[in-house]
Coordinates of C-alpha atoms and ligand atoms in Angstrom, one line a residue:
M1 CA 47.8 4.3 -34.8
R2 CA 47.2 8.1 -35.1
K3 CA 50.0 10.2 -33.7
V4 CA 49.8 13.5 -31.9
L5 CA 52.4 15.9 -30.5
I6 CA 51.2 17.6 -27.3
T7 CA 53.4 20.5 -26.3
G8 CA 53.4 21.3 -22.6
G9 CA 52.4 17.6 -22.1
A10 CA 53.7 17.5 -18.5
G11 CA 51.7 20.5 -17.5
Y12 CA 48.4 20.4 -15.7
I13 CA 46.1 20.7 -18.8
G14 CA 48.8 18.8 -20.8
A15 CA 48.6 15.8 -18.5
A16 CA 44.8 15.7 -18.6
T17 CA 44.8 16.0 -22.4
T18 CA 47.5 13.3 -22.7
Q19 CA 45.5 11.0 -20.5
L20 CA 42.5 11.4 -22.7
F21 CA 44.3 10.9 -26.0
L22 CA 45.9 7.7 -24.7
K23 CA 42.5 6.5 -23.7
K24 CA 41.3 7.2 -27.2
N25 CA 44.2 5.1 -28.6
F26 CA 46.5 7.7 -29.9
L27 CA 50.3 7.5 -29.9
V28 CA 51.2 10.5 -27.8
F29 CA 54.5 12.4 -28.1
A30 CA 54.5 14.7 -25.1
V31 CA 57.1 17.5 -25.1
D32 CA 57.8 19.6 -22.1
N33 CA 60.9 21.5 -20.7
L34 CA 59.6 20.6 -17.2
S35 CA 60.0 24.2 -16.1
T36 CA 56.7 24.2 -14.2
G37 CA 54.7 20.9 -14.8
K38 CA 56.3 17.6 -14.1
N39 CA 53.3 15.3 -14.6
L40 CA 54.8 12.3 -16.4
L41 CA 52.8 9.2 -17.3
T42 CA 53.5 5.6 -17.9
H43 CA 51.8 4.0 -20.8
K44 CA 52.9 1.9 -23.8
N45 CA 51.7 4.5 -26.3
Y46 CA 53.3 7.5 -24.5
L47 CA 56.7 9.0 -25.4
F48 CA 58.0 11.8 -23.3
I49 CA 60.6 14.2 -24.8
K50 CA 62.3 16.8 -22.5
S51 CA 62.8 19.7 -24.8
D52 CA 61.8 23.2 -25.7
Y53 CA 58.8 23.0 -28.0
S54 CA 60.5 25.3 -30.6
S55 CA 63.7 23.2 -30.8
N56 CA 65.1 21.6 -33.9
H57 CA 64.9 18.3 -31.9
I58 CA 61.1 18.6 -32.1
L59 CA 61.2 19.6 -35.8
N60 CA 63.2 16.4 -36.5
L61 CA 60.8 14.3 -34.4
L62 CA 57.8 15.7 -36.3
K63 CA 59.5 14.9 -39.6
K64 CA 60.8 11.5 -38.6
E65 CA 57.5 10.3 -37.1
K66 CA 55.4 12.0 -39.8
I67 CA 53.2 13.6 -37.2
Q68 CA 50.4 15.6 -38.6
D69 CA 48.5 16.7 -35.5
V70 CA 49.6 19.2 -32.9
I71 CA 48.0 20.3 -29.6
H72 CA 50.0 23.3 -28.5
L73 CA 49.7 23.9 -24.8
A74 CA 53.2 24.9 -23.8
A75 CA 53.2 28.4 -22.4
S76 CA 54.0 30.5 -19.3
I77 CA 50.5 31.0 -17.8
D78 CA 50.7 33.1 -14.7
N79 CA 49.0 36.5 -15.2
N80 CA 50.6 38.0 -12.0
E81 CA 54.1 36.9 -12.9
S82 CA 53.7 38.3 -16.5
V83 CA 53.2 41.8 -15.1
L84 CA 56.5 41.5 -13.2
N85 CA 58.4 39.7 -16.0
P86 CA 56.8 40.6 -19.3
K87 CA 59.9 39.6 -21.3
K88 CA 59.6 36.0 -20.2
Y89 CA 56.0 35.9 -21.5
Y90 CA 56.7 37.4 -24.9
Q91 CA 59.7 35.1 -25.3
N92 CA 58.0 31.8 -24.3
N93 CA 54.5 32.4 -25.7
F94 CA 55.2 34.5 -28.8
F95 CA 58.8 34.5 -30.1
K96 CA 59.2 30.7 -29.6
L97 CA 55.8 30.2 -31.3
I98 CA 57.0 32.0 -34.4
K99 CA 59.9 29.4 -34.7
F100 CA 57.6 26.5 -33.8
L101 CA 55.1 27.5 -36.5
E102 CA 57.9 27.6 -39.1
N103 CA 58.9 24.1 -37.9
C104 CA 55.3 22.9 -38.2
K105 CA 55.3 24.2 -41.8
K106 CA 58.5 22.4 -42.6
A107 CA 57.1 19.2 -41.1
K108 CA 53.9 19.6 -43.0
I109 CA 51.6 19.6 -40.0
K110 CA 47.9 19.4 -41.0
N111 CA 46.0 20.2 -37.9
F112 CA 46.9 22.6 -35.1
I113 CA 45.0 23.2 -31.9
F114 CA 46.1 26.3 -30.0
S115 CA 45.4 27.0 -26.3
S116 CA 44.6 30.6 -25.9
S117 CA 42.9 32.2 -22.9
A118 CA 40.1 34.4 -21.8
A119 CA 42.9 36.7 -20.6
V120 CA 42.9 38.1 -24.2
Y121 CA 39.6 39.9 -23.3
G122 CA 41.3 41.8 -20.4
E123 CA 39.6 44.3 -18.3
V124 CA 36.3 44.5 -20.2
K125 CA 33.9 47.3 -19.4
T126 CA 30.8 45.2 -20.0
F127 CA 29.2 42.8 -17.6
K128 CA 27.8 40.5 -20.2
P129 CA 29.0 37.2 -21.6
L130 CA 31.8 37.8 -24.1
A131 CA 31.5 36.4 -27.6
E132 CA 34.5 35.6 -29.7
N133 CA 34.2 38.8 -31.8
F134 CA 34.3 41.0 -28.7
I135 CA 37.1 43.6 -28.8
L136 CA 40.4 42.3 -27.3
T137 CA 42.1 44.6 -24.7
P138 CA 44.3 42.2 -22.7
S139 CA 45.4 43.8 -19.4
S140 CA 48.5 41.6 -18.8
P141 CA 51.6 40.7 -20.8
Y142 CA 50.3 37.1 -20.6
G143 CA 47.0 38.1 -22.3
I144 CA 48.9 40.2 -24.9
S145 CA 51.2 37.2 -25.7
K146 CA 48.2 35.0 -26.2
M147 CA 46.4 37.5 -28.4
K148 CA 49.5 38.0 -30.6
G149 CA 49.8 34.2 -30.8
E150 CA 46.2 33.9 -32.0
M151 CA 46.8 36.6 -34.7
L152 CA 49.9 34.8 -35.9
I153 CA 48.1 31.4 -36.2
R154 CA 45.1 32.9 -38.0
K155 CA 47.5 34.1 -40.7
K156 CA 48.9 30.6 -41.3
K157 CA 46.9 29.0 -44.1
Y158 CA 49.1 25.9 -44.5
F159 CA 47.3 24.0 -41.8
N160 CA 43.8 23.8 -40.2
S161 CA 43.7 25.5 -36.8
I162 CA 41.3 25.9 -33.9
I163 CA 42.1 28.5 -31.3
L164 CA 40.6 27.7 -27.9
R165 CA 40.1 30.4 -25.4
Y166 CA 40.1 28.6 -22.1
F167 CA 38.3 30.4 -19.3
N168 CA 39.2 29.5 -15.7
V169 CA 40.4 25.9 -15.6
A170 CA 40.3 24.0 -12.4
G171 CA 39.8 20.5 -10.8
P172 CA 41.9 17.4 -10.9
T173 CA 42.9 15.4 -14.1
F174 CA 41.4 12.0 -14.8
D175 CA 41.7 9.4 -12.0
N176 CA 42.3 12.4 -9.7
K177 CA 45.9 12.1 -10.6
F178 CA 47.2 15.6 -11.1
R179 CA 46.3 19.1 -10.0
Q180 CA 47.3 22.7 -10.4
N181 CA 50.3 22.2 -8.1
F182 CA 53.1 24.5 -9.2
K183 CA 54.0 26.2 -6.0
S184 CA 54.0 29.9 -7.0
Y185 CA 50.6 29.8 -8.7
K186 CA 47.9 31.7 -6.9
H187 CA 44.8 30.3 -8.6
L188 CA 41.6 30.6 -6.6
L189 CA 40.7 26.9 -6.2
K190 CA 44.3 25.9 -5.7
K191 CA 44.7 28.4 -2.9
L192 CA 41.3 27.3 -1.3
N193 CA 42.3 23.7 -1.4
E194 CA 45.7 24.5 0.2
I195 CA 44.2 25.9 3.3
N196 CA 45.6 24.0 6.2
F197 CA 42.4 22.7 7.8
S198 CA 44.1 21.2 10.8
R199 CA 44.7 24.7 12.2
N200 CA 41.9 26.6 14.0
K201 CA 42.6 30.1 12.8
N202 CA 42.4 29.6 9.1
I203 CA 41.8 32.6 6.8
F204 CA 41.2 33.0 3.1
K205 CA 42.1 36.2 1.4
I206 CA 39.9 37.6 -1.4
N207 CA 41.5 40.1 -3.6
G208 CA 39.2 43.2 -3.7
K209 CA 35.6 43.8 -2.6
N210 CA 34.6 47.0 -4.5
Y211 CA 34.2 45.8 -8.0
D212 CA 31.0 46.7 -9.8
T213 CA 29.7 43.1 -9.6
I214 CA 26.9 41.3 -7.7
D215 CA 28.8 41.2 -4.4
G216 CA 31.8 43.4 -5.1
T217 CA 34.2 40.5 -5.9
C218 CA 35.4 39.4 -9.4
V219 CA 33.3 37.1 -11.5
R220 CA 34.7 34.1 -13.3
D221 CA 33.6 31.2 -15.5
F222 CA 35.1 28.0 -14.2
V223 CA 35.7 24.9 -16.4
H224 CA 36.8 21.4 -15.3
V225 CA 40.2 20.4 -16.7
Q226 CA 38.6 17.2 -17.8
D227 CA 36.2 19.2 -20.0
I228 CA 39.2 21.0 -21.4
A229 CA 40.9 17.7 -22.3
N230 CA 37.7 16.6 -24.0
I231 CA 37.5 19.9 -25.9
N232 CA 41.1 19.5 -27.1
Y233 CA 40.3 16.0 -28.3
R234 CA 37.0 16.8 -30.0
S235 CA 38.5 19.8 -31.7
L236 CA 41.2 17.7 -33.3
I237 CA 39.1 14.7 -34.3
S238 CA 36.3 16.9 -35.7
I239 CA 38.4 19.7 -37.1
K240 CA 37.2 19.4 -40.7
K241 CA 33.6 19.3 -39.7
I242 CA 34.1 22.2 -37.4
L243 CA 35.9 24.4 -39.9
K244 CA 33.9 23.4 -42.9
N245 CA 35.5 25.5 -45.7
D246 CA 37.5 27.7 -43.4
Y247 CA 41.1 27.1 -42.3
S248 CA 40.9 28.7 -38.8
L249 CA 38.3 29.2 -36.1
T250 CA 38.3 30.7 -32.6
L251 CA 36.1 29.3 -29.8
N252 CA 35.4 30.3 -26.3
C253 CA 35.8 27.4 -23.9
G254 CA 33.7 28.5 -20.9
S255 CA 30.5 27.1 -19.3
G256 CA 28.6 30.4 -19.5
K257 CA 27.9 30.0 -15.8
E258 CA 29.0 32.9 -13.7
N259 CA 30.2 32.7 -10.1
S260 CA 31.7 35.5 -8.1
V261 CA 34.9 34.8 -6.1
L262 CA 32.9 35.2 -2.9
Q263 CA 30.2 32.7 -4.1
I264 CA 32.9 30.2 -5.0
V265 CA 34.6 30.6 -1.6
K266 CA 31.3 30.1 0.2
K267 CA 30.5 27.0 -2.0
F268 CA 33.9 25.6 -1.1
K269 CA 33.2 26.1 2.6
I270 CA 29.9 24.2 2.4
I271 CA 31.0 21.4 0.2
S272 CA 34.3 20.8 2.1
K273 CA 32.6 21.3 5.5
K274 CA 35.7 23.2 6.6
N275 CA 35.6 26.3 8.6
F276 CA 37.7 29.3 7.8
K277 CA 37.5 33.1 8.0
I278 CA 37.2 35.2 4.9
I279 CA 39.0 38.5 4.7
F280 CA 39.2 41.0 1.9
T281 CA 42.6 42.4 0.8
K282 CA 43.5 44.9 -1.9
P283 CA 42.6 44.1 -5.6
R284 CA 45.1 42.2 -7.7
I285 CA 46.8 44.3 -10.4
G286 CA 45.4 43.6 -13.9
D287 CA 42.5 41.5 -12.5
P288 CA 39.6 41.6 -14.9
P289 CA 36.4 42.2 -12.8
F290 CA 34.1 40.1 -15.0
L291 CA 35.0 37.2 -17.3
L292 CA 32.1 35.2 -18.6
S293 CA 31.9 33.1 -21.8
D294 CA 29.3 33.5 -24.4
N295 CA 29.5 29.9 -25.6
R296 CA 26.8 29.8 -28.3
L297 CA 29.4 29.3 -31.1
F298 CA 31.1 26.6 -29.0
K299 CA 27.8 24.8 -28.4
K300 CA 27.0 25.0 -32.1
K301 CA 30.3 23.6 -33.2
L302 CA 31.1 21.1 -30.4
G303 CA 27.9 20.7 -28.5
L304 CA 29.6 19.5 -25.3
K305 CA 28.2 19.9 -21.8
F306 CA 30.2 21.2 -18.9
F307 CA 30.6 19.7 -15.5
G308 CA 30.0 22.8 -13.4
I309 CA 31.6 24.4 -10.3
N310 CA 30.1 21.9 -7.8
K311 CA 31.7 18.9 -9.4
I312 CA 35.0 20.8 -9.7
I313 CA 35.0 21.5 -6.0
K314 CA 33.9 17.9 -5.1
D315 CA 36.6 16.4 -7.2
L316 CA 39.2 18.7 -5.8
I317 CA 38.6 17.8 -2.2
K318 CA 38.4 14.0 -2.8
Ligands
GDU1 O1 43.8 33.5 -3.1 C1 43.1 34.0 -4.0 C2 43.3 33.6 -5.4 C3 42.5 34.2 -6.4 N1 41.6 35.2 -6.0 C4 40.8 35.8 -7.1 O2 40.1 34.8 -7.8 C5 39.9 35.2 -9.2 C6 40.4 34.1 -10.1 O3 41.8 34.1 -9.9 P1 42.7 32.9 -10.6 O4 44.1 33.2 -10.2 O5 42.2 31.6 -10.2 O6 42.5 33.1 -12.1 P2 42.6 34.4 -13.1 O7 41.2 34.7 -13.5 O8 43.5 35.4 -12.5 O9 43.4 33.8 -14.4 C7 43.1 32.4 -14.9 O10 42.2 32.5 -15.9 C8 42.5 33.3 -17.0 C9 41.4 33.2 -18.0 O11 40.2 33.5 -17.4 C10 43.8 32.8 -17.6 O12 43.7 31.6 -18.3 C11 44.9 32.7 -16.5 O13 46.0 32.0 -17.1 C12 44.4 31.9 -15.4 O14 45.4 32.0 -14.3 C13 40.6 36.5 -9.3 O15 39.8 37.6 -9.2 C14 41.6 36.5 -8.1 O16 42.0 37.8 -7.7 C15 41.4 35.6 -4.7 O17 40.6 36.5 -4.4 N2 42.2 35.0 -3.8

């Protein structure tokens, strides 16, 4: 049975990815320090280890179990928080990664999938889809920590690596089991779904209305978490075919379909059949006005289709 180590395995994307690898008959070692995600599974081929991903405990596990495949998802992921507490982001996402990569070398890891983010593009001045070779100007410590992580991994030639730049991930995991539920997160679809519909005077706050976009609100490219799990899986099992003679490749993981925040809020209103008032508040610091994936390389290499925003919303309100 093929083994895989999934760091951040109890997180939101970690849980969806773990569910899929179990379904595909992998023996999954899920490591997580349970600081944000607490999504644990029960399955005969699932082993949960409460630990920091960079610990010696994990190094010993990799060696003992002769694990060759790693999906690295563990990270602090809140753009807003990273502006307030940058040290936490450099520590968790970068300095620990340095140690973890040394451990992966010692354990002779062969294949490494790294979860990066569209946050590496930052506050781009263009209003076009972003290709992987677009200049990186991250606007938050979170984005910077991911960009530095990418650069570090690309230099490592002792394993195959695929760097996946996730765009905006949303929707429930398989079987509708887990969601983006960490209380302090302020993700758009999480906040929309949290509106207390039993009250009459519900309001939803949109951050900013004067961006240079179709309707003045920010534009995003939403991807279903189940698509992301599938991308993680396909990247690993097809890594040789994807890389050909190279040792590392970076891929955008976005649907290429743009939606403004206001469009999404209106769609949510229609699909959920709930009534609430929309108000505009001040823009969020470091909020990129426009993030849209140019996914031509992704399509060429992985050829997967995306579910789309309507299904994400329908699944969320189930
Ligand atoms: O109550 C809310 C919540 C969000 N928004 C707006 O909706 C857009 C999307 O916000 P999210 O918080 O859902 O997502 P972000 O684009 O800020 O960031 C997300 O996507 C990034 C990549 O695109 C990174 O991966 C990051 O970790 C992840 O949180 C932003 O313009 C935000 O200001 C609102 O107007 N009101």
